[in-house]
Coordinates of C-alpha atoms in Angstrom, one line a residue:
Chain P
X1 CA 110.5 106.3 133.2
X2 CA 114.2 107.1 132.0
X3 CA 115.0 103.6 131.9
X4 CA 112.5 102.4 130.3
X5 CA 113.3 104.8 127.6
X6 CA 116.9 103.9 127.7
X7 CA 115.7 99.9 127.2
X8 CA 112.9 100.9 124.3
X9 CA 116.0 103.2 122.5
X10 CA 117.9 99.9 123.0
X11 CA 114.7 98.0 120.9
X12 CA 113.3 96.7 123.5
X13 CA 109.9 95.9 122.5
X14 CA 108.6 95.3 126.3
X15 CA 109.8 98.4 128.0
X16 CA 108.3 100.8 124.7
X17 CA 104.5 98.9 125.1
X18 CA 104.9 99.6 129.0
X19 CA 105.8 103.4 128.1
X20 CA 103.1 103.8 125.7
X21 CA 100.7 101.5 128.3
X22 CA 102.0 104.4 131.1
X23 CA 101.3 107.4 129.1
X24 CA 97.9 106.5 127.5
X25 CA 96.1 109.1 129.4
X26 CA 98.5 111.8 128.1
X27 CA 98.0 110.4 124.6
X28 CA 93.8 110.1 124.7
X29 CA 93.7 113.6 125.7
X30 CA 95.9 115.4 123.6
X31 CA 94.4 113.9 121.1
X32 CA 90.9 114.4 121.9
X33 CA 91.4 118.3 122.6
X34 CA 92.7 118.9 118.9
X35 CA 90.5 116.3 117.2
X36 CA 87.1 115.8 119.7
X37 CA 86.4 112.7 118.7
X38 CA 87.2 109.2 119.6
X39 CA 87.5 107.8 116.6
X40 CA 89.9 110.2 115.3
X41 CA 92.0 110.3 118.6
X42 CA 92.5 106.4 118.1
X43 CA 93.5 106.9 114.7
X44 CA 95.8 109.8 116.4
X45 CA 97.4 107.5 118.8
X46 CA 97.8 104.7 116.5
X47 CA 100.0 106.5 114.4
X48 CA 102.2 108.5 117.4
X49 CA 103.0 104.9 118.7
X50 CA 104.0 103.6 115.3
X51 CA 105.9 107.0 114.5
X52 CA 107.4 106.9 118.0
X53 CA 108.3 103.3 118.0
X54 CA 110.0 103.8 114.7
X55 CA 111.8 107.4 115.6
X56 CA 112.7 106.6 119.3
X57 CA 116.3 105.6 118.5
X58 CA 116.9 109.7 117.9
X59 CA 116.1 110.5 120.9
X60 CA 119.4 111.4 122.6
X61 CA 117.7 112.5 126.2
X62 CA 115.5 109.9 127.4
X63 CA 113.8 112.6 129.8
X64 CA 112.2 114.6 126.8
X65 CA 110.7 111.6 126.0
X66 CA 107.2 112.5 127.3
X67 CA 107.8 116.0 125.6
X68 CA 108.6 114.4 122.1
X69 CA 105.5 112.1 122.0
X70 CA 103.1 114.7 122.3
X71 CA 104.9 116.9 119.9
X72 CA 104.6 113.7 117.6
X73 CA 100.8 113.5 118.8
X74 CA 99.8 116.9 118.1
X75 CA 101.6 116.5 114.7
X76 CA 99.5 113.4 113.7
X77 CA 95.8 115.2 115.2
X78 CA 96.8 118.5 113.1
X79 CA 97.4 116.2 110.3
X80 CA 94.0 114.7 110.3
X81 CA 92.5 117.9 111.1
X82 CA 93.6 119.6 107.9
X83 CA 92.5 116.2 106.1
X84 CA 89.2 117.0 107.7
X85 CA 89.1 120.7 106.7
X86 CA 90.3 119.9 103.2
X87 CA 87.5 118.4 102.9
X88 CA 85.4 120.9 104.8
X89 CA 86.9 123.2 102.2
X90 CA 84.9 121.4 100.0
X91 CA 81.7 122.8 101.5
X92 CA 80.6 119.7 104.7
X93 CA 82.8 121.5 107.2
X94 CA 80.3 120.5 110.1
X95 CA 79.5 117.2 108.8
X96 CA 82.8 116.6 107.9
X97 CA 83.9 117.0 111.3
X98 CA 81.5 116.2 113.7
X99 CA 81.6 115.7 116.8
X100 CA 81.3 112.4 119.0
X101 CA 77.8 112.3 120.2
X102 CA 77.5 111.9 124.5
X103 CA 80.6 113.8 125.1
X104 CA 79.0 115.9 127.6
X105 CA 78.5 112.5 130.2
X106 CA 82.0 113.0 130.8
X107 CA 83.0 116.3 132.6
X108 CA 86.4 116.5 131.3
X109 CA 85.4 116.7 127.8
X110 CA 83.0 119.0 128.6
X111 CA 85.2 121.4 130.1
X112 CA 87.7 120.6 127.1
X113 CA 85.3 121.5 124.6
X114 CA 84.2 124.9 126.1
X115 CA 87.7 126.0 126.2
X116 CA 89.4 127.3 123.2
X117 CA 91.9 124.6 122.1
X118 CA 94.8 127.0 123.0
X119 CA 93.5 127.1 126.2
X120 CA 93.0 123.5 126.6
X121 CA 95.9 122.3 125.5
X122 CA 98.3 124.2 127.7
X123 CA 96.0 124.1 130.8
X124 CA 96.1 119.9 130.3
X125 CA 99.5 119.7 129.7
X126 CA 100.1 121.8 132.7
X127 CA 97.7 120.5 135.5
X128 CA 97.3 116.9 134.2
X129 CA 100.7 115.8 132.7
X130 CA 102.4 117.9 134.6
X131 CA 104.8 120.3 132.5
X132 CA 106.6 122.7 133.2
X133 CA 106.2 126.2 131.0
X134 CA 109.3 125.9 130.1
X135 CA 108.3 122.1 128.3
X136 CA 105.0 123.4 127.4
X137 CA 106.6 126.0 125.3
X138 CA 109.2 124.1 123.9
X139 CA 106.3 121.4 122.6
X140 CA 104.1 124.3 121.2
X141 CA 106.9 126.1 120.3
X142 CA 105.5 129.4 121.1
X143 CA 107.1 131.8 124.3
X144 CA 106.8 130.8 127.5
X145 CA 105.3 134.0 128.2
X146 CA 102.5 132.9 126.0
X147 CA 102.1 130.0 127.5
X148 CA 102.2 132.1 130.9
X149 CA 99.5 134.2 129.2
X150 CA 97.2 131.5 127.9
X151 CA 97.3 129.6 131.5
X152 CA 96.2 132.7 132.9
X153 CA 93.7 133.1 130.5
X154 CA 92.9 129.5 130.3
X155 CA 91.6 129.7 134.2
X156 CA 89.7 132.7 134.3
X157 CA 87.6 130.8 131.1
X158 CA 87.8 127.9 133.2
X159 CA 86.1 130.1 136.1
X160 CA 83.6 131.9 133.9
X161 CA 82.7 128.9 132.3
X162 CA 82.4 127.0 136.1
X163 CA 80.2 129.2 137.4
X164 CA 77.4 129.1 134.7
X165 CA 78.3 131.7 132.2
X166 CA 79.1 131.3 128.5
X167 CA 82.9 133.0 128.3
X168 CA 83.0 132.5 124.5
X169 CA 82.6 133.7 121.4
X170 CA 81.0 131.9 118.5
X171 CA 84.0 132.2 115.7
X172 CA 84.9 128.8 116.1
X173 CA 81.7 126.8 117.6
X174 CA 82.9 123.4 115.4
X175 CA 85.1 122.7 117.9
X176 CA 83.2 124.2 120.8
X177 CA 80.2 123.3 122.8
X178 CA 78.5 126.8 124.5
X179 CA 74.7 126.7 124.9
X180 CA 73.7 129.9 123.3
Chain C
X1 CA 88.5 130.8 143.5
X2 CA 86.6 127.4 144.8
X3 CA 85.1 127.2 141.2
X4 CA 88.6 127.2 139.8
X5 CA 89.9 124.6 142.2
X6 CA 86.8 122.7 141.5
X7 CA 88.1 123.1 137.3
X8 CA 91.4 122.0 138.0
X9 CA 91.0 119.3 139.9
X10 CA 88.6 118.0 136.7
X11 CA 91.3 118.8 134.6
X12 CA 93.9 116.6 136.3
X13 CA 91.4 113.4 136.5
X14 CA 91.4 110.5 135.0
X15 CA 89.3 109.9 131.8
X16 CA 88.2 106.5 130.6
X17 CA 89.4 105.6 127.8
X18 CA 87.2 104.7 124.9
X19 CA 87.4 101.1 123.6
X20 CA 88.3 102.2 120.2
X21 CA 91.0 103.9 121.2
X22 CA 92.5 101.0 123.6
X23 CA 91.9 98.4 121.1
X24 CA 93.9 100.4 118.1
X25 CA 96.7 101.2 121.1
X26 CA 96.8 97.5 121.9
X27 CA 96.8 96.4 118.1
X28 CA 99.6 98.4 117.4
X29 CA 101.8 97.5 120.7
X30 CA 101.3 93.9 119.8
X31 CA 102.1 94.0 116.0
X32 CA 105.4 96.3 117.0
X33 CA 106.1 93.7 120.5
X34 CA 105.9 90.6 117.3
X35 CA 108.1 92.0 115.0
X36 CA 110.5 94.0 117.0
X37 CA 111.1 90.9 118.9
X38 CA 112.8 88.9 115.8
X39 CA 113.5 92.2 113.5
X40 CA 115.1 95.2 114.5
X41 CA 115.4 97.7 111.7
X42 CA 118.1 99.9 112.8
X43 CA 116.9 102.9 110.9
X44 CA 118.1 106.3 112.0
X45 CA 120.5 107.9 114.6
X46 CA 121.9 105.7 117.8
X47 CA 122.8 101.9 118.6
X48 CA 121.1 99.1 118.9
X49 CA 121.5 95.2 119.1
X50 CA 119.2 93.4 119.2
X51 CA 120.9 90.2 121.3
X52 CA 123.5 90.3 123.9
X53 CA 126.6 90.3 123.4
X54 CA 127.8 86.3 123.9
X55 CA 131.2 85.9 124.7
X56 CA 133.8 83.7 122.6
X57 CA 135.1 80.5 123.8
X58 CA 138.9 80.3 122.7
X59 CA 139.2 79.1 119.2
X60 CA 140.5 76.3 118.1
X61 CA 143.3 76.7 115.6
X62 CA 141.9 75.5 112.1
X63 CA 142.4 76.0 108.8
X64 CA 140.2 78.2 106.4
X65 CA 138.0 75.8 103.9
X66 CA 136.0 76.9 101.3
X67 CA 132.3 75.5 101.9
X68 CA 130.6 74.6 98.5
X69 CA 128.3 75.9 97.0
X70 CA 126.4 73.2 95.7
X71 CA 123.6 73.3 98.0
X72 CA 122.8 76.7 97.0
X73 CA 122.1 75.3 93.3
X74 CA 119.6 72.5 94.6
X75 CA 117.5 74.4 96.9
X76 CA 116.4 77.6 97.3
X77 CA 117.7 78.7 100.8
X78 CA 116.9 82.6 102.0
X79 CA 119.3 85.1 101.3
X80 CA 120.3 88.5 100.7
X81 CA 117.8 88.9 98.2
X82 CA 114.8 87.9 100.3
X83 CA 116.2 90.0 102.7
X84 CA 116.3 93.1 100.7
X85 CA 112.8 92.0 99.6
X86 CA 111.3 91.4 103.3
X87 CA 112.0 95.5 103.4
X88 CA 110.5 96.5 99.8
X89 CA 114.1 97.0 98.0
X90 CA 116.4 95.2 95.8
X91 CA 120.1 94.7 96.2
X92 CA 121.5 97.5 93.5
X93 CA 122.3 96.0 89.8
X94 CA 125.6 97.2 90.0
X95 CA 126.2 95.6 93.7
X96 CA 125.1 92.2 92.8
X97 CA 128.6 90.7 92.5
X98 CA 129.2 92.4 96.0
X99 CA 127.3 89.7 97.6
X100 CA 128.9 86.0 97.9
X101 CA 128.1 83.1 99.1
X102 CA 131.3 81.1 98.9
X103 CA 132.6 82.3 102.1
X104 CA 136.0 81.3 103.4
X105 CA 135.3 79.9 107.0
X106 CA 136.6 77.9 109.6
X107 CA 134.6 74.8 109.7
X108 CA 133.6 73.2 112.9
X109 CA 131.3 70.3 113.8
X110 CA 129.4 71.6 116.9
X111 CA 128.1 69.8 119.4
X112 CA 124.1 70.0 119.0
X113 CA 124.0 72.4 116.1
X114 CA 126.4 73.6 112.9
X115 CA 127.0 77.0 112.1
X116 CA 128.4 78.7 109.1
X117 CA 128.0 81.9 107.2
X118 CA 125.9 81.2 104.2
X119 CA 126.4 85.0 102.4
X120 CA 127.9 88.1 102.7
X121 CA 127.7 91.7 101.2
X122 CA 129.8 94.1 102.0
X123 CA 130.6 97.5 100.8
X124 CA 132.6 100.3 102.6
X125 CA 130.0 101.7 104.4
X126 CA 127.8 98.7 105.7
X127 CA 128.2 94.9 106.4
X128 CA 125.3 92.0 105.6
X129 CA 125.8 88.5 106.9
X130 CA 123.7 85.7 106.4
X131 CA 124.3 82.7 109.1
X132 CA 123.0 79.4 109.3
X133 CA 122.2 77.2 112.1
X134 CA 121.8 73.8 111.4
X135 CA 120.5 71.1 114.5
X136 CA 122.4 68.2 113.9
X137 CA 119.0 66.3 114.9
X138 CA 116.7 68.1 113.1
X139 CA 114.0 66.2 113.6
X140 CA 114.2 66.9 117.7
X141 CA 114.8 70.4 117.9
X142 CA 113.0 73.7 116.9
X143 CA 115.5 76.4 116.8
X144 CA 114.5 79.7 118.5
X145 CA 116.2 82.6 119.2
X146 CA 117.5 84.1 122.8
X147 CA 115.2 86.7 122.5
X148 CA 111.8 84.4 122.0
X149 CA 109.7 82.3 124.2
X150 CA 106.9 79.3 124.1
X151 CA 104.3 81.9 124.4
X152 CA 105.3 84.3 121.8
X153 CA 103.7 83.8 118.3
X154 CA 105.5 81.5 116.0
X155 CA 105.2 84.7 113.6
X156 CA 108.3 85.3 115.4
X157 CA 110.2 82.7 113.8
X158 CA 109.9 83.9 110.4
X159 CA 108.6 80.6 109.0
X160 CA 107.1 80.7 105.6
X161 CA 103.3 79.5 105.3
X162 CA 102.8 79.7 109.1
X163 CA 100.8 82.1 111.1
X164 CA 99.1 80.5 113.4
X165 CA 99.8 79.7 117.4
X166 CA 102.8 80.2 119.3
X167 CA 105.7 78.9 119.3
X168 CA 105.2 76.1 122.2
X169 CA 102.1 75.1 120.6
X170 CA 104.1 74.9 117.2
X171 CA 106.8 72.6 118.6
X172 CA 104.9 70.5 120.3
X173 CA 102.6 69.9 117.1
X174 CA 106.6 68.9 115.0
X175 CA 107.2 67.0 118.4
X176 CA 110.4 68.9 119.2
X177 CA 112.4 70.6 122.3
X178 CA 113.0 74.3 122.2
X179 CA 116.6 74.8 121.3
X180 CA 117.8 78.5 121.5
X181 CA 120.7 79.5 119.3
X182 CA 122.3 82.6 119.3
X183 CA 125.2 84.2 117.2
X184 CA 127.1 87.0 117.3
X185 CA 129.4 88.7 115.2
X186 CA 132.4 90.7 116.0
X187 CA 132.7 93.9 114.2
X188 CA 134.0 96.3 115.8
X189 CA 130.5 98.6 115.4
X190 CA 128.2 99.6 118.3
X191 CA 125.1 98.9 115.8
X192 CA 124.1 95.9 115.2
X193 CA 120.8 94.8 113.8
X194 CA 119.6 91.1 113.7
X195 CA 116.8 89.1 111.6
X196 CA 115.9 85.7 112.6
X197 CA 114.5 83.1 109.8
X198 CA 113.7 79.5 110.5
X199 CA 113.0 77.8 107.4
X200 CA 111.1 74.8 106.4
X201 CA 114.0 72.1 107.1
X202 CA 114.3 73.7 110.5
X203 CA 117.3 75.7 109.5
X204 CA 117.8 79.1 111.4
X205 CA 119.0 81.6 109.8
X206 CA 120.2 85.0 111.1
X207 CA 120.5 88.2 109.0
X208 CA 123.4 90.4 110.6
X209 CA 123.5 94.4 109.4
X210 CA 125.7 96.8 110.1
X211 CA 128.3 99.6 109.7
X212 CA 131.4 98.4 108.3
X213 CA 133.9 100.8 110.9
X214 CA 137.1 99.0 109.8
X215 CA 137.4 99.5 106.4
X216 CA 139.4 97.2 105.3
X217 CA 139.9 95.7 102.0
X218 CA 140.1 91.6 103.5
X219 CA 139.0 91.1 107.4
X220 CA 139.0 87.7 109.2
X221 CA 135.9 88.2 111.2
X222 CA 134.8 85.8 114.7
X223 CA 131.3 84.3 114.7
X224 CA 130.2 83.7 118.5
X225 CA 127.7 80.6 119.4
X226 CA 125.8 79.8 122.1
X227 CA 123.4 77.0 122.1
X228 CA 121.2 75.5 125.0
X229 CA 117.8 74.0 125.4
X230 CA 115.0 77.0 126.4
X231 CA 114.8 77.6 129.7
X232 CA 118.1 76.7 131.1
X233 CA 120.3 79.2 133.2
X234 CA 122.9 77.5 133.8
X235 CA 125.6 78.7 132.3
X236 CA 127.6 75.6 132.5
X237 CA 124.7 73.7 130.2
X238 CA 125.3 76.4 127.5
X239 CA 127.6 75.3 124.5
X240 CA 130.1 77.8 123.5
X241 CA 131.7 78.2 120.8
X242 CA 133.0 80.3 117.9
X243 CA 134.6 80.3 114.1
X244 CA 136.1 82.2 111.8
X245 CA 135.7 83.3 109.0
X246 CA 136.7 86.1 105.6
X247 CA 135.1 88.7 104.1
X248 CA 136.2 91.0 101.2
X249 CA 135.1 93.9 100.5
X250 CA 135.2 94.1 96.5
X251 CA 133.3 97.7 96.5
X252 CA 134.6 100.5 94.5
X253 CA 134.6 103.9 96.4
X254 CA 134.1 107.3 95.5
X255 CA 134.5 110.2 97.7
X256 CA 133.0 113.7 97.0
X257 CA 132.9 116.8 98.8
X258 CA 130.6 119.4 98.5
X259 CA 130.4 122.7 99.5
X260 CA 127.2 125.0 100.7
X261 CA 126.2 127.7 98.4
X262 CA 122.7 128.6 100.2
X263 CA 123.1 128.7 103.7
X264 CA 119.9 130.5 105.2
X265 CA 118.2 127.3 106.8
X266 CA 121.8 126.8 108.4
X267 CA 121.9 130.7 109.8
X268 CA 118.0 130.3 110.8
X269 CA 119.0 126.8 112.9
X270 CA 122.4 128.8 114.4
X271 CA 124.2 125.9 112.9
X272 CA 127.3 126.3 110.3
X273 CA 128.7 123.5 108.2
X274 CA 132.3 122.9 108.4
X275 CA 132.3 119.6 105.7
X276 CA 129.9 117.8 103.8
X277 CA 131.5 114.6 102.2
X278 CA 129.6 112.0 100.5
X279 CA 131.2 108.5 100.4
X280 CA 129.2 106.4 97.1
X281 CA 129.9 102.7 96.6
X282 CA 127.6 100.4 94.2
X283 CA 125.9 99.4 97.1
X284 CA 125.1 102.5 99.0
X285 CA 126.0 106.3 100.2
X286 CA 127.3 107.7 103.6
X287 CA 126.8 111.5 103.9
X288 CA 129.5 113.1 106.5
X289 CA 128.7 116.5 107.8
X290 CA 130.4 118.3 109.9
X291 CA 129.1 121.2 112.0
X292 CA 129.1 123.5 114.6
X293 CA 125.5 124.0 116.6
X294 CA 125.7 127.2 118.0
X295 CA 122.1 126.9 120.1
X296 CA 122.9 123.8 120.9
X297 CA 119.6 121.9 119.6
X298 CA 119.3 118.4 120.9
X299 CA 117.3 116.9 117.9
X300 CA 119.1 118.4 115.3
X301 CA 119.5 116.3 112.2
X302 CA 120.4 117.0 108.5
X303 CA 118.1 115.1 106.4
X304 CA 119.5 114.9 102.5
X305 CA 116.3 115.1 100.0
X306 CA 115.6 113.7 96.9
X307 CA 114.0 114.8 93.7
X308 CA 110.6 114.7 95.6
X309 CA 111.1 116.5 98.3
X310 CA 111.3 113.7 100.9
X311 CA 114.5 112.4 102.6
X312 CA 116.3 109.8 100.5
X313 CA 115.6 105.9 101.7
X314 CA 118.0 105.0 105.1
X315 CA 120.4 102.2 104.1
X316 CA 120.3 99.0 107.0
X317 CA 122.7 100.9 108.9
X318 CA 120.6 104.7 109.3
X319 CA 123.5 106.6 111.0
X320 CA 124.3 108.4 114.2
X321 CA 125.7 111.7 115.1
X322 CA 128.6 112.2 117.2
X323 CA 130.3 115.0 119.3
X324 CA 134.2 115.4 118.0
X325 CA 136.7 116.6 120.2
X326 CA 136.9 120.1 119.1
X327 CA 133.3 120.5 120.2
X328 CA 132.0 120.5 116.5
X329 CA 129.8 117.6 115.5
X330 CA 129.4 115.1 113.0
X331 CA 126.8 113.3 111.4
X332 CA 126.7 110.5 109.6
X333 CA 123.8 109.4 107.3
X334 CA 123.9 105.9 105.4
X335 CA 121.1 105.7 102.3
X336 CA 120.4 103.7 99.8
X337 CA 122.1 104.0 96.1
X338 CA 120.1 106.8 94.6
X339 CA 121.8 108.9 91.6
X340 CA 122.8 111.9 93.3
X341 CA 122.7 115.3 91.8
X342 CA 125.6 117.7 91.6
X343 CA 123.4 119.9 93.6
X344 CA 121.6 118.8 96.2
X345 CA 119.3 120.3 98.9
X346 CA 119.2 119.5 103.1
X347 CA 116.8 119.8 105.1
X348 CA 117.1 121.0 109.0
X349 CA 114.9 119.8 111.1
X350 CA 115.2 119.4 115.0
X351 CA 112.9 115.9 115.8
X352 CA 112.4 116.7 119.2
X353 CA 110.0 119.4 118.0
X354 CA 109.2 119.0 114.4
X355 CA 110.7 122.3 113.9
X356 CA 111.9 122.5 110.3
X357 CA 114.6 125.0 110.2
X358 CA 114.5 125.9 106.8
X359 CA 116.8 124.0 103.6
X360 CA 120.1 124.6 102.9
X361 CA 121.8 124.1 99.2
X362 CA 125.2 122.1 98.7
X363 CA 127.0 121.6 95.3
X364 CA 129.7 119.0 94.4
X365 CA 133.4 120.1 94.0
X366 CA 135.3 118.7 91.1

């Protein structure tokens, strides 16, 4: 991946599609755990490749790239989620932000969704892209004992929620799918 | 513990990816592969060039001429102006007689195609060339760049009024060969961005940015050419050539320094400024700072703000930040002429992380 990097910081045009192309699965996911909708994650991903494409010349270590494009990612989905809630704010906070309808025929989303996005978020980041704690905190910027804490955390609500019980709370059931 | 396995293992799987999301992914790499392709915007902190680097074939003693002018009063041929335009500014009032377009040059009569520098601009900070490439049988050839090919959209070339197809479909329908034509100029800086124009008469025209690192006053600058018909790697079927040619640099220069008087975003990023100089010309600004990073932060930058809040407008040639021998660094910022303030406010910010560090508040010396 490093030299791809090297040849997109260069401008090449190629070797940044292939990058993006390579990390899509990173990118969808991200973006679907803060935002938990399709629409919104495409409008996430949109703008992290146009941000990225236009920022990657200051990268000076082509092996954070994978690091800095998420940070970018969760930047752009927290900026359409507070467009969102502004307008929640307004009084449609459930309409306003609804969620995609089907999600549950895929597994992954499901498990996604009955996670707190804390949770989700780190435990992706660590089991499918493949961070290290160290990385994970750096992205979140938060310790890497919290990021310790929330894994651990993370997979006894994984657990719970696996083997048929609701492990949740209700504060924050907009983003959260939990059969009451 | 089986349950948890079971969790992970979803976890790590693939998902399919919604259409929406592919389609807006693949609209974006497409738009970004067409214009990156012909126009680099060398915005922000490293190198780039857009071409290789083409070697010069020895040149051929020759005298300077003056190239008239005329032809600039009968048709209107893209320039500086356009350029500026193509990014949504305007060349600076008060840099306007900065630019010219009666350039001293070595004049050569290539073998397939002619090449001269049709404009210049030129301040102490940053360097604008306009070069022409002119097929001596126009009516055979359609000029493309090195980095283009029959497939890519003719929206690569850059020609006015035409959208449509790619480039092998667009030659064919003129009934010309594919010509490529490549230029590069010797500056001395590691940046280099390029533009590519064709215009109606078949004319190519290349738009050269970049940091003026000389700094001097008069500079006899060398134009390297290659020429060869697409899809030829011989290197013995590829013209070389090169010319010279003058540029001045008429720019009045102001240097100020400026000195922190609020330094808590600089304690809060464990940086501490050493200098802050700010080099104005009509054209543009360079901002110098020199610091020490105590924590080391890899994306550390220094973004000057404007009246808004927001970072002032990069200049063609963004900037770059450099380690100096003492271990300190430096960082150099090019923007566009704004009216600065006697007091002004940075931001600290690492890009890696989005982290903003806090502000810090610098005020002009006398």
């Amino acid at each position: 991946m490093e030299q791809l990097v090297k040849k997109a910081i260069k401008g090449d045009g190629e070797a940044f599609a292939t990058l993006i192309q390579n990390n899509m699965q990173s990118l969808y996911k991200t973006a679907w755990i803060y935002l938990k909708n399709d629409a919104d994650a495409a409008d996430a991903v949109q703008d992290t490749i146009l941000t990225c494409f236009e920022k990657i010349h200051t990268l000076q270590k082509p092996k954070y790239f994978k690091t800095w494009m998420i940070r970018i990612l969760i930047n752009k989905s927290t900026d359409i989620l507070r467009k969102k809630l502004n307008v929640a704010d307004d009084g449609n906070i459930m309409e306003s932000y609804s969620m995609e309808p089907q999600y549950e025929q895929c597994e992954w989303k499901l498990l996604m969704n009955a996670l707190e996005e804390k949770y989700s978020v780190v435990l992706n980041l660590y089991y499918y892209d493949e961070l290290s704690v160290k990385e994970i905190s750096k992205l979140l910027g938060v310790k890497q004992n919290t990021v310790l804490t929330r894994l651990r955390r993370g997979r006894q609500l994984l657990r719970k929620e696996l083997e048929g019980g609701c492990a949740f709370n209700n504060e924050k059931l907009v983003y959260r799918h939990c059969d009451e | 513990m089986k349950q948890l396995e079971e969790g992970i293992t979803k976890i790590s799987q693939e998902v399919e990816i919604p259409e929406i999301v592919m389609r807006k992914a693949t609209e974006t790499l497409t738009m970004i592969k067409e214009n990156d392709d012909m126009k680099v915007k060398s915005k922000d902190m490293n190198k780039k060039h857009t071409y290789r680097t083409v070697k010069a074939a020895s040149i051929a003693a020759a005298a300077f001429l003056v190239v008239g002018t005329t032809a600039f009063a009968s048709t209107k041929l893209f320039g500086l102006d356009d350029y500026f335009a193509s990014w949504g500014t305007e060349i600076p009032e008060e840099a306007k007689n900065l630019a010219q377009n009666n350039v001293p040059q070595e004049e050569k009569k290539g073998e397939k195609v002619d090449f001269r520098v049709r404009e210049y601009l030129c301040d102490s900070n940053q360097m604008y060339f306009v070069i022409e490439a002119k097929a001596i049988e126009a009516d055979k050839y359609l000029l493309i760049p090195q980095d283009c090919s029959p497939k890519d959209s003719v929206q690569n070339l850059n020609i006015e009024g035409v959208t449509e197809g790619t480039i092998g479909e667009y030659a064919k329908k003129q009934g010309k060969e594919l010509l490529v034509v490549c230029t590069d100029v010797n500056t001395g800086a590691g940046s280099v961005s390029i533009d590519f124009h064709l215009e109606k008469d078949g004319t190519g025209v290349f738009i050269y940015t970049t940091e003026n690192v000389q700094k001097k006053k008069k500079a006899t600058l060398t134009c390297d050419t290659v020429v060869y018909p697409y899809g030829i790697n011989d290197d013995s079927q590829m013209l070389r050539d090169s010319f010279n040619f003058e540029v001045e640099n008429k720019s009045n220069e102001n240097i100020y320094a400026y000195k922190v008087t609020d330094a808590e975003g600089a304690d809060a990023a464990g940086i501490q400024i050493k200098d802050i100089q700010i080099l104005e010309t009509e054209l543009s600004q360079r901002v110098e700072i020199i610091y020490k990073n105590n924590k080391k932060h890899e994306g550390l930058v220094l973004q000057v703000l404007g009246k808004n809040g927001e970072e002032l407008s990069f200049g063609a040639e963004g900037g770059y930040t450099e380690t100096l021998e003492d271990g300190t660094e430096q960082q150099i910022r090019n923007y566009e002429k704004t009216k600065l303030s006697k007091t002004l406010k940075i931001r600290i910010k690492d890009v890696y992380t989005g982290e903003v560090f806090g502000t810090i508040t610098i005020e002009r010396q006398k």
